[in-house]
Tab-separated table of C-alpha atoms and ligand atoms in Angstrom:
chain	number	residue	atom	x	y	z
A	839	UNK	CA	-0.032	-0.078	-0.100
A	840	UNK	CA	1.429	3.707	-0.915
A	841	UNK	CA	1.069	6.391	1.458
A	842	UNK	CA	-1.943	8.257	0.902
A	843	UNK	CA	-1.869	11.554	-1.114
A	844	UNK	CA	-3.682	14.802	-0.139
A	845	UNK	CA	-6.272	15.115	-2.793
A	846	UNK	CA	-5.625	17.750	-5.549
A	847	UNK	CA	-7.725	20.706	-6.005
A	848	UNK	CA	-10.712	20.430	-7.805
A	849	UNK	CA	-9.731	21.514	-11.952
A	850	UNK	CA	-6.043	21.507	-10.473
A	851	UNK	CA	-6.544	25.123	-9.171
A	852	UNK	CA	-3.397	26.859	-8.075
A	853	UNK	CA	-1.275	23.970	-8.797
A	854	UNK	CA	1.804	25.161	-10.677
A	855	UNK	CA	2.620	22.344	-13.473
A	856	UNK	CA	5.269	23.852	-15.512
A	857	UNK	CA	8.176	26.797	-15.758
A	858	UNK	CA	7.881	28.832	-18.733
A	859	UNK	CA	9.560	32.100	-20.120
A	860	UNK	CA	6.705	32.560	-22.555
A	861	UNK	CA	4.114	34.260	-20.598
A	862	UNK	CA	2.683	35.367	-17.087
A	863	UNK	CA	-1.223	35.907	-16.317
A	864	UNK	CA	-1.459	38.042	-13.139
A	865	UNK	CA	-4.926	37.421	-12.080
A	866	UNK	CA	-5.215	40.218	-9.378
A	867	UNK	CA	-3.547	42.985	-11.362
A	868	UNK	CA	-5.323	41.971	-14.587
A	869	UNK	CA	-2.197	41.970	-16.502
A	870	UNK	CA	-0.581	39.568	-19.276
A	871	UNK	CA	3.010	39.449	-20.232
A	872	UNK	CA	4.319	37.379	-22.942
A	873	UNK	CA	7.808	37.276	-23.207
A	874	UNK	CA	9.079	40.317	-21.209
A	875	UNK	CA	6.243	42.470	-23.135
A	876	UNK	CA	2.943	43.714	-21.895
A	877	UNK	CA	-0.121	42.884	-23.826
A	878	UNK	CA	-0.785	46.766	-23.746
A	879	UNK	CA	2.540	47.346	-25.731
A	880	UNK	CA	2.008	44.259	-28.118
A	881	UNK	CA	-1.790	44.239	-29.114
A	882	UNK	CA	-2.681	46.850	-32.001
A	883	UNK	CA	1.009	47.339	-33.080
A	884	UNK	CA	2.715	43.947	-33.573
A	885	UNK	CA	2.113	41.781	-36.710
A	886	UNK	CA	1.247	38.267	-35.904
A	887	UNK	CA	4.316	37.047	-37.826
A	888	UNK	CA	6.516	39.130	-35.658
A	889	UNK	CA	4.737	37.909	-32.313
A	890	UNK	CA	5.460	34.495	-33.228
A	891	UNK	CA	9.199	35.240	-33.756
A	892	UNK	CA	8.901	36.564	-30.286
A	893	UNK	CA	7.282	33.391	-28.965
A	894	UNK	CA	9.729	31.218	-30.920
A	895	UNK	CA	13.121	33.102	-30.155
A	896	UNK	CA	15.405	30.378	-28.691
A	897	UNK	CA	13.022	27.600	-29.262
A	898	UNK	CA	14.080	27.250	-32.996
A	899	UNK	CA	17.622	27.507	-34.300
A	900	UNK	CA	16.915	28.343	-37.730
A	901	UNK	CA	14.259	31.047	-37.273
A	902	UNK	CA	14.196	33.731	-39.961
A	903	UNK	CA	14.509	37.395	-39.208
A	904	UNK	CA	11.121	38.013	-40.752
A	905	UNK	CA	8.589	35.063	-40.968
A	906	UNK	CA	6.616	36.401	-43.539
A	907	UNK	CA	7.707	34.732	-46.466
A	908	UNK	CA	8.295	31.308	-44.945
A	909	UNK	CA	4.923	31.490	-43.278
A	910	UNK	CA	3.609	32.167	-46.931
A	911	UNK	CA	5.328	29.425	-48.371
A	912	UNK	CA	3.839	27.068	-45.679
A	913	UNK	CA	0.303	28.203	-46.151
A	914	UNK	CA	0.715	27.267	-50.092
A	915	UNK	CA	1.853	24.225	-49.201
A	916	UNK	CA	-0.785	23.292	-46.616
A	917	UNK	CA	-3.472	24.388	-49.033
A	918	UNK	CA	-3.080	21.000	-51.083
A	919	UNK	CA	-4.695	19.155	-48.048
A	920	UNK	CA	-8.011	21.377	-48.798
A	921	UNK	CA	-8.654	18.936	-51.728
A	922	UNK	CA	-9.578	16.343	-49.122
A	923	UNK	CA	-12.313	18.754	-47.871
A	924	UNK	CA	-14.875	16.113	-48.673
A	925	UNK	CA	-18.986	16.233	-47.898
A	926	UNK	CA	-18.346	14.217	-44.840
A	927	UNK	CA	-15.708	16.949	-43.646
A	928	UNK	CA	-17.942	19.629	-44.738
A	929	UNK	CA	-20.868	18.339	-42.373
A	930	UNK	CA	-18.835	18.671	-39.171
A	931	UNK	CA	-18.580	21.580	-37.157
A	932	UNK	CA	-15.811	23.898	-38.765
A	933	UNK	CA	-13.161	23.222	-35.667
A	934	UNK	CA	-13.778	19.608	-36.102
A	935	UNK	CA	-13.212	19.654	-40.109
A	936	UNK	CA	-10.421	21.920	-39.611
A	937	UNK	CA	-8.911	19.394	-37.012
A	938	UNK	CA	-9.465	16.342	-39.291
A	939	UNK	CA	-7.322	18.220	-42.221
A	940	UNK	CA	-4.623	19.321	-39.642
A	941	UNK	CA	-4.582	15.641	-38.545
A	942	UNK	CA	-3.130	14.915	-42.103
A	943	UNK	CA	0.064	16.796	-41.631
A	944	UNK	CA	2.936	14.613	-40.467
A	945	UNK	CA	4.321	14.883	-37.384
A	946	UNK	CA	8.053	16.257	-36.453
A	947	UNK	CA	9.573	18.703	-34.133
A	948	UNK	CA	11.241	21.027	-36.691
A	949	UNK	CA	10.510	24.669	-37.767
A	950	UNK	CA	8.993	23.514	-41.019
A	951	UNK	CA	6.478	21.477	-38.896
A	952	UNK	CA	5.695	24.299	-36.687
A	953	UNK	CA	5.191	26.822	-39.719
A	954	UNK	CA	2.993	24.067	-41.464
A	955	UNK	CA	0.846	23.984	-38.081
A	956	UNK	CA	0.597	27.869	-37.762
A	957	UNK	CA	-0.553	27.689	-41.705
A	958	UNK	CA	-3.017	24.788	-41.191
A	959	UNK	CA	-5.952	26.735	-39.408
A	960	UNK	CA	-5.299	29.676	-41.232
A	961	UNK	CA	-5.802	28.100	-44.418
A	962	UNK	CA	-8.448	25.456	-43.689
A	963	UNK	CA	-10.604	27.286	-41.674
A	964	UNK	CA	-11.551	30.099	-44.588
A	965	UNK	CA	-11.977	26.976	-46.901
A	966	UNK	CA	-14.331	24.951	-44.557
A	967	UNK	CA	-16.191	28.340	-44.230
A	968	UNK	CA	-16.604	28.651	-47.902
A	969	UNK	CA	-17.122	24.996	-48.560
A	970	UNK	CA	-20.078	25.131	-45.901
A	971	UNK	CA	-21.434	28.117	-47.680
A	972	UNK	CA	-21.630	26.651	-51.343
A	973	UNK	CA	-18.153	28.212	-52.430
A	974	UNK	CA	-14.785	27.141	-53.597
A	975	UNK	CA	-11.714	27.615	-51.429
A	976	UNK	CA	-9.542	30.252	-52.321
A	977	UNK	CA	-5.915	29.541	-52.713
A	978	UNK	CA	-3.361	31.795	-50.466
A	979	UNK	CA	-1.277	34.177	-51.894
A	980	UNK	CA	2.121	33.327	-50.313
A	981	UNK	CA	3.591	37.177	-50.917
A	982	UNK	CA	0.594	38.504	-48.550
A	983	UNK	CA	1.251	39.034	-44.553
A	984	UNK	CA	-0.722	36.275	-42.586
A	985	UNK	CA	-3.725	38.290	-41.659
A	986	UNK	CA	-4.312	39.936	-44.722
A	987	UNK	CA	-4.075	36.495	-46.451
A	988	UNK	CA	-6.654	35.035	-44.417
A	989	UNK	CA	-9.367	37.426	-44.776
A	990	UNK	CA	-8.694	37.282	-48.422
A	991	UNK	CA	-9.250	33.535	-48.483
A	992	UNK	CA	-12.387	34.174	-46.572
A	993	UNK	CA	-14.073	36.488	-48.593
A	994	UNK	CA	-12.274	36.801	-51.832
A	995	UNK	CA	-12.007	40.686	-51.349
A	996	UNK	CA	-8.797	42.690	-50.317
A	997	UNK	CA	-9.420	43.576	-46.814
A	998	UNK	CA	-9.251	47.040	-45.471
A	999	UNK	CA	-6.140	48.553	-43.398
A	1000	UNK	CA	-8.247	48.369	-40.467
A	1001	UNK	CA	-9.612	44.798	-40.732
A	1002	UNK	CA	-6.311	43.298	-41.173
A	1003	UNK	CA	-4.661	45.368	-38.079
A	1004	UNK	CA	-8.035	44.017	-36.456
A	1005	UNK	CA	-7.268	40.476	-37.023
A	1006	UNK	CA	-3.325	40.889	-36.233
A	1007	UNK	CA	-4.387	42.158	-32.815
A	1008	UNK	CA	-7.060	39.377	-31.918
A	1009	UNK	CA	-4.016	36.872	-33.090
A	1010	UNK	CA	-1.571	38.719	-30.967
A	1011	UNK	CA	-3.887	39.014	-28.064
A	1012	UNK	CA	-4.641	35.211	-27.759
A	1013	UNK	CA	-1.307	34.074	-29.062
A	1014	UNK	CA	-0.370	32.692	-25.624
A	1015	UNK	CA	-1.805	33.044	-22.131
A	1016	UNK	CA	-0.169	30.683	-19.187
A	1017	UNK	CA	-0.936	27.217	-18.785
A	1018	UNK	CA	-4.275	27.176	-19.703
A	1019	UNK	CA	-6.340	23.924	-20.543
A	1020	UNK	CA	-4.985	23.795	-24.365
A	1021	UNK	CA	-1.509	24.726	-23.840
A	1022	UNK	CA	-1.304	21.979	-20.460
A	1023	UNK	CA	-3.045	19.314	-23.104
A	1024	UNK	CA	-0.508	20.375	-25.693
A	1025	UNK	CA	2.348	20.183	-23.218
A	1026	UNK	CA	1.351	16.709	-21.835
A	1027	UNK	CA	1.542	15.421	-25.246
A	1028	UNK	CA	4.686	17.189	-26.346
A	1029	UNK	CA	6.214	15.597	-23.077
A	1030	UNK	CA	5.862	12.069	-24.642
A	1031	UNK	CA	7.759	13.114	-27.471
A	1032	UNK	CA	4.942	12.503	-29.878
A	1033	UNK	CA	5.802	15.180	-32.142
A	1034	UNK	CA	4.686	18.998	-32.562
A	1035	UNK	CA	1.431	17.764	-34.820
A	1036	UNK	CA	0.213	15.480	-32.206
A	1037	UNK	CA	0.602	18.359	-29.350
A	1038	UNK	CA	-1.159	20.708	-31.690
A	1039	UNK	CA	-4.122	18.369	-32.078
A	1040	UNK	CA	-4.205	17.898	-28.275
A	1041	UNK	CA	-4.218	21.689	-27.982
A	1042	UNK	CA	-7.182	22.301	-30.709
A	1043	UNK	CA	-9.152	19.368	-28.937
A	1044	UNK	CA	-9.188	21.188	-25.786
A	1045	UNK	CA	-9.906	24.709	-26.976
A	1046	UNK	CA	-13.274	23.464	-28.619
A	1047	UNK	CA	-14.772	23.090	-25.417
A	1048	UNK	CA	-17.290	25.823	-24.591
A	1049	UNK	CA	-15.513	26.569	-21.259
A	1050	UNK	CA	-12.639	27.466	-22.889
A	1051	UNK	CA	-12.156	28.621	-26.646
A	1052	UNK	CA	-15.710	27.473	-27.600
A	1053	UNK	CA	-17.380	30.533	-25.967
A	1054	UNK	CA	-17.323	33.470	-28.072
A	1055	UNK	CA	-19.811	31.639	-30.795
A	1056	UNK	CA	-22.481	31.273	-28.083
A	1057	UNK	CA	-21.761	35.119	-26.830
A	1058	UNK	CA	-23.360	36.072	-30.398
A	1059	UNK	CA	-26.399	33.531	-29.697
A	1060	UNK	CA	-26.710	35.720	-26.498
A	1061	UNK	CA	-26.734	38.879	-28.263
A	1062	UNK	CA	-29.030	37.875	-30.742
A	1063	UNK	CA	-31.348	36.272	-28.222
A	1064	UNK	CA	-31.383	39.446	-26.185
A	1065	UNK	CA	-32.217	41.500	-29.398
A	1066	UNK	CA	-32.214	45.167	-27.812
A	1067	UNK	CA	-30.361	46.966	-24.782
A	1068	UNK	CA	-33.911	46.940	-23.048
A	1069	UNK	CA	-34.268	43.054	-22.658
A	1070	UNK	CA	-30.856	42.492	-21.263
A	1071	UNK	CA	-31.706	42.327	-17.781
A	1072	UNK	CA	-34.613	40.277	-18.225
A	1073	UNK	CA	-32.856	37.711	-20.486
A	1074	UNK	CA	-29.932	37.629	-18.208
A	1075	UNK	CA	-31.862	36.865	-15.216
A	1076	UNK	CA	-33.953	34.202	-16.994
A	1077	UNK	CA	-30.787	32.409	-18.417
A	1078	UNK	CA	-28.939	32.229	-14.631
A	1079	UNK	CA	-32.261	31.406	-13.137
A	1080	UNK	CA	-32.057	28.400	-15.574
A	1081	UNK	CA	-28.628	27.283	-13.921
A	1082	UNK	CA	-26.809	28.693	-17.135
A	1083	UNK	CA	-23.410	30.505	-17.314
A	1084	UNK	CA	-23.030	33.619	-19.453
A	1085	UNK	CA	-20.617	33.020	-22.169
A	1086	UNK	CA	-17.722	35.755	-22.231
A	1087	UNK	CA	-17.993	36.361	-18.593
A	1088	UNK	CA	-15.472	34.606	-15.704
A	1089	UNK	CA	-12.220	33.014	-15.791
A	1090	UNK	CA	-10.083	30.494	-13.522
A	1091	UNK	CA	-7.066	33.010	-13.221
A	1092	UNK	CA	-8.567	36.625	-13.443
A	1093	UNK	CA	-10.444	38.153	-10.362
A	1094	UNK	CA	-10.715	41.163	-12.369
A	1095	UNK	CA	-11.342	42.566	-15.919
A	1096	UNK	CA	-9.638	40.093	-18.803
A	1097	UNK	CA	-7.003	42.722	-20.176
A	1098	UNK	CA	-7.477	40.980	-23.612
A	1099	UNK	CA	-11.317	42.212	-23.632
A	1100	UNK	CA	-9.891	45.865	-23.537
A	1101	UNK	CA	-6.897	45.077	-26.063
A	1102	UNK	CA	-9.971	43.682	-28.596
A	1103	UNK	CA	-12.393	46.718	-27.825
A	1104	UNK	CA	-10.014	49.482	-29.478
A	1105	UNK	CA	-10.220	47.181	-32.905
A	1106	UNK	CA	-13.619	46.625	-32.598
A	1107	UNK	CA	-14.476	50.410	-32.553
A	1108	UNK	CA	-12.244	50.957	-35.184
A	1109	UNK	CA	-13.687	48.597	-37.634
A	1110	UNK	CA	-17.137	49.681	-36.695
A	1111	UNK	CA	-16.350	53.240	-38.093
A	1112	UNK	CA	-15.435	51.229	-41.587
A	1113	UNK	CA	-18.045	49.628	-43.913
A	1114	UNK	CA	-19.905	46.715	-43.266
A	1115	UNK	CA	-19.886	46.621	-39.514
A	1116	UNK	CA	-23.562	46.307	-37.953
A	1117	UNK	CA	-24.485	50.048	-36.845
A	1118	UNK	CA	-24.664	50.406	-33.060
A	1119	UNK	CA	-23.421	47.049	-32.250
A	1120	UNK	CA	-20.808	47.915	-30.305
A	1121	UNK	CA	-23.077	50.157	-28.073
A	1122	UNK	CA	-25.540	47.205	-27.774
A	1123	UNK	CA	-22.368	45.015	-26.705
A	1124	UNK	CA	-21.494	47.440	-23.983
A	1125	UNK	CA	-25.104	47.616	-22.528
A	1126	UNK	CA	-25.406	43.945	-22.341
A	1127	UNK	CA	-22.013	43.934	-20.639
A	1128	UNK	CA	-22.902	46.451	-18.210
A	1129	UNK	CA	-26.211	44.777	-17.388
A	1130	UNK	CA	-24.371	41.245	-17.197
A	1131	UNK	CA	-21.699	42.720	-14.851
A	1132	UNK	CA	-24.158	44.236	-12.394
A	1133	UNK	CA	-26.161	40.918	-12.524
A	1134	UNK	CA	-23.110	38.587	-11.908
A	1135	UNK	CA	-21.997	40.708	-8.658
A	1136	UNK	CA	-25.486	39.903	-7.069
A	1137	UNK	CA	-25.589	36.377	-8.526
A	1138	UNK	CA	-22.309	35.448	-7.350
A	1139	UNK	CA	-21.432	37.857	-4.643
A	1140	UNK	CA	-18.362	35.849	-3.451
A	1141	UNK	CA	-16.869	35.113	-6.754
A	1142	UNK	CA	-15.716	38.067	-8.797
A	1143	UNK	CA	-16.877	37.325	-12.562
A	1144	UNK	CA	-15.792	40.128	-15.023
A	1145	UNK	CA	-15.742	40.407	-18.871
A	1146	UNK	CA	-13.205	37.682	-20.442
A	1147	UNK	CA	-11.649	37.642	-23.570
A	1148	UNK	CA	-14.611	36.000	-25.308
A	1149	UNK	CA	-16.965	38.894	-25.375
A	1150	UNK	CA	-15.387	41.305	-27.379
A	1151	UNK	CA	-13.502	38.251	-29.513
A	1152	UNK	CA	-17.136	37.874	-30.836
A	1153	UNK	CA	-17.858	41.345	-31.753
A	1154	UNK	CA	-14.312	41.389	-33.627
A	1155	UNK	CA	-14.712	38.214	-35.549
A	1156	UNK	CA	-18.316	39.036	-36.465
A	1157	UNK	CA	-17.174	42.051	-37.761
A	1158	UNK	CA	-14.504	40.409	-39.726
A	1159	UNK	CA	-17.316	38.165	-41.416
A	1160	UNK	CA	-16.092	34.964	-39.704
A	1161	UNK	CA	-19.448	32.932	-38.830
A	1162	UNK	CA	-20.083	32.338	-35.367
A	1163	UNK	CA	-19.481	28.367	-35.806
A	1164	UNK	CA	-16.060	29.026	-36.772
A	1165	UNK	CA	-14.777	31.474	-34.181
A	1166	UNK	CA	-13.077	28.566	-32.534
A	1167	UNK	CA	-11.110	28.079	-35.323
A	1168	UNK	CA	-9.685	31.786	-35.362
A	1169	UNK	CA	-8.652	31.324	-31.862
A	1170	UNK	CA	-6.720	28.521	-32.811
A	1171	UNK	CA	-5.222	30.345	-35.843
A	1172	UNK	CA	-3.559	32.554	-32.820
A	1173	UNK	CA	-3.288	30.233	-30.107
A	1174	UNK	CA	-1.322	27.569	-32.177
A	1175	UNK	CA	1.636	29.893	-31.609
A	1176	UNK	CA	1.791	29.545	-28.059
A	1177	UNK	CA	1.130	25.831	-28.254
A	1178	UNK	CA	4.151	25.368	-30.166
A	1179	UNK	CA	6.586	27.487	-28.290
A	1180	UNK	CA	5.192	25.475	-25.104
A	1181	UNK	CA	5.631	22.144	-26.867
A	1182	UNK	CA	8.955	22.988	-28.066
A	1183	UNK	CA	9.797	24.500	-24.466
A	1184	UNK	CA	8.674	21.151	-22.710
A	1185	UNK	CA	10.638	19.181	-25.314
A	1186	UNK	CA	13.840	21.195	-24.124
A	1187	UNK	CA	13.548	20.824	-20.578
A	1188	UNK	CA	10.602	18.742	-19.426
A	1189	UNK	CA	10.426	15.127	-18.352
A	1190	UNK	CA	7.712	13.090	-19.450
A	1191	UNK	CA	4.400	14.692	-17.551
A	1192	UNK	CA	3.032	11.883	-15.557
A	1193	UNK	CA	1.063	12.839	-12.241
A	1194	UNK	CA	-0.533	10.671	-9.990
A	1195	UNK	CA	-4.194	9.995	-8.745
A	1196	UNK	CA	-5.736	8.896	-5.710
A	1197	UNK	CA	-7.549	5.547	-5.721
A	1198	UNK	CA	-10.942	6.035	-4.101
A	1199	UNK	CA	-12.574	2.977	-5.595
A	1200	UNK	CA	-13.349	-0.243	-3.319
A	1201	UNK	CA	-10.658	-2.539	-2.276
A	1202	UNK	CA	-10.263	-5.754	-4.285
A	1203	UNK	CA	-12.529	-8.168	-3.496
A	1204	UNK	CA	-11.552	-11.603	-1.929
A	1205	UNK	CA	-12.332	-14.654	-4.144
A	1206	UNK	CA	-15.437	-16.349	-2.920
B	1506	ACO	N1	-21.860	33.006	-15.474
B	1506	ACO	C1	-22.595	32.520	-14.360
B	1506	ACO	N2	-21.678	31.969	-13.588
B	1506	ACO	C2	-20.337	31.628	-13.503
B	1506	ACO	C3	-20.016	32.057	-14.726
B	1506	ACO	C4	-20.507	32.501	-15.639
B	1506	ACO	N3	-20.005	33.075	-17.039
B	1506	ACO	N4	-18.546	31.714	-14.550
B	1506	ACO	C5	-18.301	31.019	-13.277
B	1506	ACO	N5	-19.469	31.207	-12.698
B	1506	ACO	C6	-19.945	30.523	-11.123
B	1506	ACO	C7	-20.168	29.220	-11.581
B	1506	ACO	O1	-21.369	28.514	-11.599
B	1506	ACO	C8	-19.806	28.887	-10.017
B	1506	ACO	O2	-20.896	28.698	-9.000
B	1506	ACO	P1	-20.975	27.795	-7.997
B	1506	ACO	O3	-20.029	27.519	-7.279
B	1506	ACO	O4	-22.470	27.794	-7.640
B	1506	ACO	O5	-21.291	26.283	-8.801
B	1506	ACO	C9	-18.827	29.666	-9.651
B	1506	ACO	O6	-19.233	30.847	-10.162
B	1506	ACO	C10	-17.244	29.365	-9.949
B	1506	ACO	O7	-17.230	28.818	-11.174
B	1506	ACO	P2	-16.060	27.806	-11.537
B	1506	ACO	O8	-16.556	27.015	-12.471
B	1506	ACO	O9	-15.631	26.838	-10.398
B	1506	ACO	O10	-15.092	28.822	-12.186
B	1506	ACO	P3	-13.726	28.185	-12.705
B	1506	ACO	O11	-12.718	29.085	-12.168
B	1506	ACO	O12	-13.700	26.553	-13.185
B	1506	ACO	O13	-14.384	28.647	-14.444
B	1506	ACO	C11	-14.710	29.692	-16.464
B	1506	ACO	C12	-13.896	29.429	-15.255
B	1506	ACO	C13	-14.653	27.987	-16.828
B	1506	ACO	C14	-14.173	30.498	-17.866
B	1506	ACO	C15	-16.271	30.144	-16.228
B	1506	ACO	O14	-16.084	31.174	-15.542
B	1506	ACO	C16	-17.267	30.137	-17.356
B	1506	ACO	O15	-17.816	28.865	-17.517
B	1506	ACO	N6	-17.427	30.981	-17.928
B	1506	ACO	C17	-18.582	31.055	-19.227
B	1506	ACO	C18	-17.919	30.373	-20.402
B	1506	ACO	C19	-16.506	31.279	-20.765
B	1506	ACO	O16	-16.658	32.494	-21.345
B	1506	ACO	N7	-15.772	30.661	-21.390
B	1506	ACO	C20	-14.382	31.429	-22.004
B	1506	ACO	C21	-13.243	31.734	-20.662
B	1506	ACO	S1	-11.784	32.484	-21.342
B	1506	ACO	C22	-11.199	31.305	-22.348
B	1506	ACO	O17	-10.832	30.132	-21.982
B	1506	ACO	C23	-10.134	31.967	-23.409
C-alpha cells in the first residue's frame, strides 16, 4: 500500500505544473506579459508574424529574421490538403473539420513542421467556411502577410487596413496565456515526444470546449437572443435562473477584468467605423456587458466574475465576417503559436508529464 496523498484541488486550481519563459497571467492585477512585453504594448502595434518570432526565439535554431515569406510558403504548401475537404468533413462543425485536415499533416519537431501547423488553421478555416457556404476554397497568396491573406481567403476581397489590423490584434492577443487547458494538453502530449502535430491536435481538441475557446460563438447567440438593450436584464436573469453560465464572463485566473477584453475593444471600435459593420453593435454589446456585470455581482457575490476575452472576440470576429460557428478555429489560428512554443519548451527541459491519482474505489474483493 502506498502512502495516501492529499487530494488535488478541483480542476488543479493553483497547482504549478510548469516553469515557462513564455507568458505570465497576473489574475489579481489583470495583466498579461508575453516574453517580457506587456499585452498593452503588443496588441495593436505588432504583426502576428513578429509575435511568432518573439515566442519562438531560442526554441528554433533556424528562425528567419522575418517569418512572412516562410509562413506564406507554408500556407501554399498546406493548401494541398484542402482537396481532402469532402462532403463528410464539410458536414462537421468547422473546428472538427479543421482538426481533421490538420491531422493529415506529418508529425515532426522542426521549424518546417511548426510553420505548417501555424499555416493550417489559417488556410483550412476559410476553406471550410466557404465550402459550407457552397463556395470554392480560395488558394493562399504566399506574398501577403498572414492576417491579410486569411481575410482574402475568407471573402475573396482585399481587406481594409483596419480589418487586417483588427485580425493581427486578435491573433497577437490570444497567442499565449500561461498554462490554460489547451496549452497544458499540448505540453502533456509534447512531453511524450509524440511530435508537434500531435501536441497541436491535443491543444485544438481542448480548445473547442465551451468553457475554453468555444465560448465566443455562444456570445453571439446571447446577443441575438437579447436583441435590444432594454431586454438585457430580463434575458440574463432568466438564463442564470435556468442555471446557465453567461458566455464571455468569468475566468479561472482573472479576478478582475481580462486585459485581453480591452485589447480587442479598440480594434472592434475602429472597424465599426468602417464599412460592413453593424451600426450600433458595439454600443448594444456594451449595454449587455454592463447589465451582465451588474447582475453577476448579485448572482455570485463571493466570486468576482468579470468580462473575459471571448466577449469582444465575438464582436471582432463577427465584424471580420467569420461565422460564429468558426470562431474557435480563429482562436486556434492565434493560440497555435503559443502551443508550439510551449511544446518546444517542454521538449527542451521537461520530463514526461505523468502525475498520480488517488484511488478512491473499492478494495479488491476476496475470492469467494
Ligand atoms: N456565468 C454565471 N456563473 C458563472 C460564470 C458565468 N460566466 N462563471 C462562473 N460562474 C459561477 C459558477 O457557476 C460557479 O458557481 P457555483 O460555485 O455555485 O457552482 C462559480 O461561479 C465558480 O465557477 P467555476 O466553474 O469554479 O470557475 P472556474 O474557474 O472553473 O471557471 C470559467 C472559469 C470556465 C471560464 C467560467 O467562468 C465559465 O464557465 N465562463 C463562461 C464560459 C466562458 O466565457 N469561457 C471562456 C473563458 S476564457 C478562455 O478560456 C479563453
